[in-house]
C-alpha atoms as a PDB file:
ATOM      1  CA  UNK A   1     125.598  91.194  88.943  1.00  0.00           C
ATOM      2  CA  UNK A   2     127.073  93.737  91.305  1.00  0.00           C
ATOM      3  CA  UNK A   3     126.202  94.362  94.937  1.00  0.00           C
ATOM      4  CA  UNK A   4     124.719  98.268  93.732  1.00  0.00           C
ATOM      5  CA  UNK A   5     121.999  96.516  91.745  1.00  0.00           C
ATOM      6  CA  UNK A   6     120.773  94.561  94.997  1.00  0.00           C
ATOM      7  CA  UNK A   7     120.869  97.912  97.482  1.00  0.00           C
ATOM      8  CA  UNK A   8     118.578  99.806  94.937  1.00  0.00           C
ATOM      9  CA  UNK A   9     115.536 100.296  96.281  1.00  0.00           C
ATOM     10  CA  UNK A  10     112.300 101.847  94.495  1.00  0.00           C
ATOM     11  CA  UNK A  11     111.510 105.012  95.716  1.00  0.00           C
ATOM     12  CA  UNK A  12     107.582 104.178  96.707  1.00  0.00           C
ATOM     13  CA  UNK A  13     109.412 101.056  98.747  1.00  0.00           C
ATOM     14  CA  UNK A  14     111.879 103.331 100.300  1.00  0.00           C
ATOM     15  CA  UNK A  15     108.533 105.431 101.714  1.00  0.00           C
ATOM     16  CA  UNK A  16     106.475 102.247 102.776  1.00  0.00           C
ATOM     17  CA  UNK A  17     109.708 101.506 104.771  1.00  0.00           C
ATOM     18  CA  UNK A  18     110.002 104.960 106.035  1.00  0.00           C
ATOM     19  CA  UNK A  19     106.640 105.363 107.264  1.00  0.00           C
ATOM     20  CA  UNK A  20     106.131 102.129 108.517  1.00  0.00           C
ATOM     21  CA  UNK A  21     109.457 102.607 110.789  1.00  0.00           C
ATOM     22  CA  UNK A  22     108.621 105.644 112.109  1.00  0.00           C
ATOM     23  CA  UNK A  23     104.854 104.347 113.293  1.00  0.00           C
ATOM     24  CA  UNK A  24     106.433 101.378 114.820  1.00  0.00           C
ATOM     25  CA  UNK A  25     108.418 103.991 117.155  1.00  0.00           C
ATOM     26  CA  UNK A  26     105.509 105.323 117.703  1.00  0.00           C
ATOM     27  CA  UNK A  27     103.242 102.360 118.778  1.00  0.00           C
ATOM     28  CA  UNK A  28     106.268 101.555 120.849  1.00  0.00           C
ATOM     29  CA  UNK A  29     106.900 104.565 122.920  1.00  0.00           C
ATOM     30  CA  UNK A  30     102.739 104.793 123.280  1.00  0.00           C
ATOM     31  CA  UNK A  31     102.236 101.046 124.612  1.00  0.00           C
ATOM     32  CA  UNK A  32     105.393 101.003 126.763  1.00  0.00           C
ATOM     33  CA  UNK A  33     103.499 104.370 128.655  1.00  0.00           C
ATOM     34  CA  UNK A  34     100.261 102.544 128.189  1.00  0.00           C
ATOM     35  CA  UNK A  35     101.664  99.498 129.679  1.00  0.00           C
ATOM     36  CA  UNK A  36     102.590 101.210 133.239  1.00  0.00           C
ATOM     37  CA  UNK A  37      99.227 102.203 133.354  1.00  0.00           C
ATOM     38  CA  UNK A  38      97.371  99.204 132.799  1.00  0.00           C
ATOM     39  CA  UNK A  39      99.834  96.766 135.375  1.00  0.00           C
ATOM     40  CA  UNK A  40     102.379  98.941 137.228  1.00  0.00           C
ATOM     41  CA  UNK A  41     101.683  98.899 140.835  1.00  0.00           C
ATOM     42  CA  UNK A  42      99.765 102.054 142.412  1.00  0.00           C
ATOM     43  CA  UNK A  43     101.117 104.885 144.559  1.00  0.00           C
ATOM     44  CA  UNK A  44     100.122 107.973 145.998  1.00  0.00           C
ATOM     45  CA  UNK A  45     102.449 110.811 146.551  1.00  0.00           C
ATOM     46  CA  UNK A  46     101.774 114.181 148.177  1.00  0.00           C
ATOM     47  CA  UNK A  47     102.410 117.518 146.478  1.00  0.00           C
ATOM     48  CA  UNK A  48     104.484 120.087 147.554  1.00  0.00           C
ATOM     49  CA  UNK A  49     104.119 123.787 146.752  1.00  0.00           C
ATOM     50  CA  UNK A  50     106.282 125.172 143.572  1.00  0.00           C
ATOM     51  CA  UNK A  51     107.282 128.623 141.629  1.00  0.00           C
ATOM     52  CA  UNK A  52     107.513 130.412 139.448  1.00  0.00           C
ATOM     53  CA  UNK A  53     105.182 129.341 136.564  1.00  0.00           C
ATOM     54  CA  UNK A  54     106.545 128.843 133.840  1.00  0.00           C
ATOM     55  CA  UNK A  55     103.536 130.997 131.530  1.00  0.00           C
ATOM     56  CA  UNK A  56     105.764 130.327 127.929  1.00  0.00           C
ATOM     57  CA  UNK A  57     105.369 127.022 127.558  1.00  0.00           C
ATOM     58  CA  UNK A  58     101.590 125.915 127.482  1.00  0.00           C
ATOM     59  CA  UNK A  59      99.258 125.170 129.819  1.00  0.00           C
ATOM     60  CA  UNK A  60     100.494 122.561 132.503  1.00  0.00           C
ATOM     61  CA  UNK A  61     101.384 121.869 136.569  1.00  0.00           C
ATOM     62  CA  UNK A  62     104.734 121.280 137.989  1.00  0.00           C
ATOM     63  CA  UNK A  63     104.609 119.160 140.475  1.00  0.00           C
ATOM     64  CA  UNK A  64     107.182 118.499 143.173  1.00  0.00           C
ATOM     65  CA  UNK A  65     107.149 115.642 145.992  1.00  0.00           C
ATOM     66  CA  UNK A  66     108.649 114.883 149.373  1.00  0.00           C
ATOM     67  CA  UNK A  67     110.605 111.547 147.670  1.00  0.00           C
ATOM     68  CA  UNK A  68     112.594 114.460 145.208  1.00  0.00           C
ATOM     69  CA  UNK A  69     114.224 114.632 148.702  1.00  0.00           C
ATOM     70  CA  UNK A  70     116.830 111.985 149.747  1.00  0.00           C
ATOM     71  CA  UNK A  71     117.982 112.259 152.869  1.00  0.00           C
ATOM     72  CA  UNK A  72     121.897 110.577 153.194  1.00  0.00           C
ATOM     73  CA  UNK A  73     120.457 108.649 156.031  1.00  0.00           C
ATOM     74  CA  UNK A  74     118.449 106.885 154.067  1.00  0.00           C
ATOM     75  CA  UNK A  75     121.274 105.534 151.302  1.00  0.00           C
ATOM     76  CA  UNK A  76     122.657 102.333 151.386  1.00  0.00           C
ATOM     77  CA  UNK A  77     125.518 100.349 149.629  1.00  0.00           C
ATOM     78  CA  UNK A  78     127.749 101.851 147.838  1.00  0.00           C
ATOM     79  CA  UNK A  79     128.628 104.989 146.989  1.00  0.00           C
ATOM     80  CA  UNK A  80     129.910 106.477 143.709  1.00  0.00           C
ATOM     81  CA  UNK A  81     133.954 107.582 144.010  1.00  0.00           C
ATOM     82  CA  UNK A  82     133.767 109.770 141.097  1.00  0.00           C
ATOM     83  CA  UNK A  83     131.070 112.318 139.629  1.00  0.00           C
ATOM     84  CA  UNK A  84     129.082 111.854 136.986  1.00  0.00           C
ATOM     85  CA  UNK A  85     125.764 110.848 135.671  1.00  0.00           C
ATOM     86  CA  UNK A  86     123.811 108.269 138.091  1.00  0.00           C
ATOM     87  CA  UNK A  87     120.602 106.873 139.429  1.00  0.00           C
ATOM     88  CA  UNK A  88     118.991 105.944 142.125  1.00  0.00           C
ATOM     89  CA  UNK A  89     116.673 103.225 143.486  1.00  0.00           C
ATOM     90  CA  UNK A  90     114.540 104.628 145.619  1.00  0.00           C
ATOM     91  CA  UNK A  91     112.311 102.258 147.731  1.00  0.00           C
ATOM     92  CA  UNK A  92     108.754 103.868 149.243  1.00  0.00           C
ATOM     93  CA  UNK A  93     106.550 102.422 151.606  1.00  0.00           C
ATOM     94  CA  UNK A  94     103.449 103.391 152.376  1.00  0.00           C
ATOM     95  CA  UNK A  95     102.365 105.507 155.072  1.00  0.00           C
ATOM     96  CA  UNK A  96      99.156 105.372 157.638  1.00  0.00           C
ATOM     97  CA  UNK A  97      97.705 108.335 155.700  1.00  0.00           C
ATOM     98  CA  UNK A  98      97.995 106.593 152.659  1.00  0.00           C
ATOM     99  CA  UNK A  99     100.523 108.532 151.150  1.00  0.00           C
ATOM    100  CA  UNK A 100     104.135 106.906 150.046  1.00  0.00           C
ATOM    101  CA  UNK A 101     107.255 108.019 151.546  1.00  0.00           C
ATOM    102  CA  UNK A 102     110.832 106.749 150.756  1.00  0.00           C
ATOM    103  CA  UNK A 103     112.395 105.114 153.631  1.00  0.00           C
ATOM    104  CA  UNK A 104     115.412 103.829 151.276  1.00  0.00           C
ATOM    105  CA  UNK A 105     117.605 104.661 148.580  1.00  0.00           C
ATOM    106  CA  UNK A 106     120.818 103.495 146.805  1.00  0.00           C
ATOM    107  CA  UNK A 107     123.027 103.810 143.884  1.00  0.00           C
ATOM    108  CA  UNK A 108     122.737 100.126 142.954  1.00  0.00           C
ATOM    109  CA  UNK A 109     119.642  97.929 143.263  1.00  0.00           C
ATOM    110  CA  UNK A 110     117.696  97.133 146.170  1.00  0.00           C
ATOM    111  CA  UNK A 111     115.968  93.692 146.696  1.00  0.00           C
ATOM    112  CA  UNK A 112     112.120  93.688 146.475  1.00  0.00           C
ATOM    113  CA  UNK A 113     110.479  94.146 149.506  1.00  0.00           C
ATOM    114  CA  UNK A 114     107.177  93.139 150.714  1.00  0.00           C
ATOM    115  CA  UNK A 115     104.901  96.189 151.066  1.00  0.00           C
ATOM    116  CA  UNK A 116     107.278  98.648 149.092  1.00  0.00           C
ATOM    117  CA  UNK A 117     108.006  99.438 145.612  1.00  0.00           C
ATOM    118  CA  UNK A 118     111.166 100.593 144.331  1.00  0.00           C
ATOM    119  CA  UNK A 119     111.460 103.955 141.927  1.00  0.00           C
ATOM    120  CA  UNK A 120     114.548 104.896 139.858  1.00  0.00           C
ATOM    121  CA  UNK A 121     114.969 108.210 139.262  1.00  0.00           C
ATOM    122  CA  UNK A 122     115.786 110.398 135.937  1.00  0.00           C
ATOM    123  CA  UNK A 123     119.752 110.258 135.217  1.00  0.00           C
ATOM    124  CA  UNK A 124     121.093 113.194 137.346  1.00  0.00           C
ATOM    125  CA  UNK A 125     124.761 114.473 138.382  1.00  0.00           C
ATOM    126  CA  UNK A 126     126.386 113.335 140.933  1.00  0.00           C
ATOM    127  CA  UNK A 127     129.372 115.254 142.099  1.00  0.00           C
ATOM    128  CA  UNK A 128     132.137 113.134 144.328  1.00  0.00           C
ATOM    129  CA  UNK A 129     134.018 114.347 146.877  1.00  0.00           C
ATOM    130  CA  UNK A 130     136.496 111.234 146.477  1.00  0.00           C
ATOM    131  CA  UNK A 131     136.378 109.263 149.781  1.00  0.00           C
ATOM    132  CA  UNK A 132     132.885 108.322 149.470  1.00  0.00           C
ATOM    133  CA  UNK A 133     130.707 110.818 151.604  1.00  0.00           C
ATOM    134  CA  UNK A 134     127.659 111.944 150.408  1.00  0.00           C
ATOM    135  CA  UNK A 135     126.207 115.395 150.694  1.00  0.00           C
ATOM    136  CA  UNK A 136     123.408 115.817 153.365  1.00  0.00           C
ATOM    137  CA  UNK A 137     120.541 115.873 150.992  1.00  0.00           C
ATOM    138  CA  UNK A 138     120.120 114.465 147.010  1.00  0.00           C
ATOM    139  CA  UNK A 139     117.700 116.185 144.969  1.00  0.00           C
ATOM    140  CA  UNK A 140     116.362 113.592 142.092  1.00  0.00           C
ATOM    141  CA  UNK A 141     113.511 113.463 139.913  1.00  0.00           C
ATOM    142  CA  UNK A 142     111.460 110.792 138.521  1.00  0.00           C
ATOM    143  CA  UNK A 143     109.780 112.022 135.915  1.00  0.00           C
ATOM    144  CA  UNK A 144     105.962 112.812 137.570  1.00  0.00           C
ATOM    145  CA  UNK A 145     106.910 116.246 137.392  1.00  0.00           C
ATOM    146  CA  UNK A 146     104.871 117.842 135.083  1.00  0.00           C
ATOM    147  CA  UNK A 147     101.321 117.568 134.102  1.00  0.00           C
ATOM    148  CA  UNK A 148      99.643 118.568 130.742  1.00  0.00           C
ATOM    149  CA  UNK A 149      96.107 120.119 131.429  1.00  0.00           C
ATOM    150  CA  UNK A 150      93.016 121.253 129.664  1.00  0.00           C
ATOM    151  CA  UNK A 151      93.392 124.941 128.747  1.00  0.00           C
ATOM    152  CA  UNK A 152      92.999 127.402 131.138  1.00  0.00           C
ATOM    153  CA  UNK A 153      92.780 124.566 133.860  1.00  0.00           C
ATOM    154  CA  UNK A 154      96.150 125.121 135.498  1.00  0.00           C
ATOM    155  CA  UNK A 155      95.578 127.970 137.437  1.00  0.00           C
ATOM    156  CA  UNK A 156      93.481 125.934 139.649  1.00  0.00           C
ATOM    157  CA  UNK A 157      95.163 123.057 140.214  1.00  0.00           C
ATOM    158  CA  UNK A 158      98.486 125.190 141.015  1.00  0.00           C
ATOM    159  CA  UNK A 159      96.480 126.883 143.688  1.00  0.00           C
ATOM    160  CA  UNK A 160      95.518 123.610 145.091  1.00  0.00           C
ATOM    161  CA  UNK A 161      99.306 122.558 144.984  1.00  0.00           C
ATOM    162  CA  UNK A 162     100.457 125.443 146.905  1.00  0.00           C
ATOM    163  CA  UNK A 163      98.102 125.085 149.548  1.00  0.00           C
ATOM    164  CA  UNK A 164      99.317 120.822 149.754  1.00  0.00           C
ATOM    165  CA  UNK A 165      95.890 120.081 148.514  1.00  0.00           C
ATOM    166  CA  UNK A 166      96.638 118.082 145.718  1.00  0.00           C
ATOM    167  CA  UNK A 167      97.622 114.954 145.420  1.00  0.00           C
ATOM    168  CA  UNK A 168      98.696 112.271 142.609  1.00  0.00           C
ATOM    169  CA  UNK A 169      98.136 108.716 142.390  1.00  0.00           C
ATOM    170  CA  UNK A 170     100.879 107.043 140.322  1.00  0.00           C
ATOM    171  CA  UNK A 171     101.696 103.787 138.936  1.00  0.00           C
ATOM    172  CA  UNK A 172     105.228 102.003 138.821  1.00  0.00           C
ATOM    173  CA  UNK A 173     106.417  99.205 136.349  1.00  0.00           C
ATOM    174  CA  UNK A 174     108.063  96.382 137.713  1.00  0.00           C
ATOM    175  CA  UNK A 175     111.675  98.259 136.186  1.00  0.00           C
ATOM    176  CA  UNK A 176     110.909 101.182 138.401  1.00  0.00           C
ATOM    177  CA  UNK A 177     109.477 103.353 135.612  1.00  0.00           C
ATOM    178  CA  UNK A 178     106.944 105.623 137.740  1.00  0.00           C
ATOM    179  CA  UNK A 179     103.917 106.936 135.169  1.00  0.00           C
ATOM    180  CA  UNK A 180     100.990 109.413 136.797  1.00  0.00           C
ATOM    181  CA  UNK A 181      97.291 108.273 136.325  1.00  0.00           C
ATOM    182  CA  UNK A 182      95.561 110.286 138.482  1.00  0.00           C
ATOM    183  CA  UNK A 183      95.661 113.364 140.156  1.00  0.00           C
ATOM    184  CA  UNK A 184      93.757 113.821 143.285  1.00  0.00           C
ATOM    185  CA  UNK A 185      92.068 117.395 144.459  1.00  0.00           C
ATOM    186  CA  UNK A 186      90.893 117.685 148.171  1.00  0.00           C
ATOM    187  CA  UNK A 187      90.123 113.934 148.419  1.00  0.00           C
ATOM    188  CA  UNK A 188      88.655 113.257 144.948  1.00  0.00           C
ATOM    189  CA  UNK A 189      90.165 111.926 141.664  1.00  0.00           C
ATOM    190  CA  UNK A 190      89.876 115.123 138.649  1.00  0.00           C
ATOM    191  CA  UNK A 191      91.755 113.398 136.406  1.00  0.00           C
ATOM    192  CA  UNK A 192      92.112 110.364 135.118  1.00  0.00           C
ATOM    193  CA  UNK A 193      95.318 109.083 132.489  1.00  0.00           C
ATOM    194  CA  UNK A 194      93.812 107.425 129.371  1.00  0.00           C
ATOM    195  CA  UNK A 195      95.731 104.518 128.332  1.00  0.00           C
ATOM    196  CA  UNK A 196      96.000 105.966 124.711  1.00  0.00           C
END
């Protein structure tokens, strides 16, 4: 017997095999979003006013924050000697109004902190200057910042945005993985994430 005869696989096998790989992806990239939801810790983060719209690509909100924002005041440890693609851990505390705020960053990881919960941000460039200064501000993303909506919703909810009266309540997994569950108009929740 040859080592051909053992690889050959019936075509209706093959399929079974296909299908039931590609699900599994699937399930797995739905629960890991799911799983934020249901036991990442909770956060609220302003809104800050953004344009243009973007009218091409369906009907949704861009959303920036204040914590896009890092301040080089606010980074600790080390700093990157060369440029390329890095992240930060951004920690945020919460403020009297409610709202969180980030009071630290750094390239590397920050000890837990009673009180505060620590965000890493989307993969981003980082260009060096070589003796390890930083540029006064870092703009960073975490991946909050866009928001699918029923049709023909959008409008009002970007009006709301520019005028800083929308807010959204997020949730963070204990890897820093930030996933939005609510979003907040004028004081009251209009909608609400669904697990699945």
């Amino acid at each position: 017997m040859t080592l051909s005869r053992f690889l050959r696989v019936p075509p209706l096998v093959a399929g079974i095999l296909a299908a039931a790989l590609q699900t599994a992806v699937l399930g797995y990239m739905v629960e890991s979003r799911a799983s934020i939801l249901r036991s990442g810790a909770d956060i609220k983060l302003k809104t800050l006013p953004v344009d243009p719209r973007d009218l091409l690509r369906g009907d949704y909100v861009i959303l920036s924050y204040p914590i896009s924002t890092i301040p080089k005041a606010i980074v600790t440890g080390d700093v990157p000697k060369t440029s390329g693609r890095v992240r930060l851990a951004v920690r945020l505390k919460p403020g009297a109004d409610g709202l969180w705020t980030a009071s630290e960053a750094g390239f590397g990881d920050l000890a837990p902190e009673e009180g505060s919960v620590i965000l890493r941000t989307l993969p981003f460039d980082y260009y060096s200057a070589g003796d390890g200064s930083l540029p006064d501000t870092l703009f960073v993303s975490y991946g909050l910042e866009r928001y699918y909506v029923p049709e023909g919703e959008g409008r009002v909810l970007e009006d709301a945005r520019n005028q800083e009266e929308l807010e959204v309540e997020a949730r963070v997994s204990a890897d820093g993985t930030p996933q939005i569950a609510r979003l907040i108009l004028r004081g009251e929740p209009i909608y609400d994430e669904p697990l699945y």
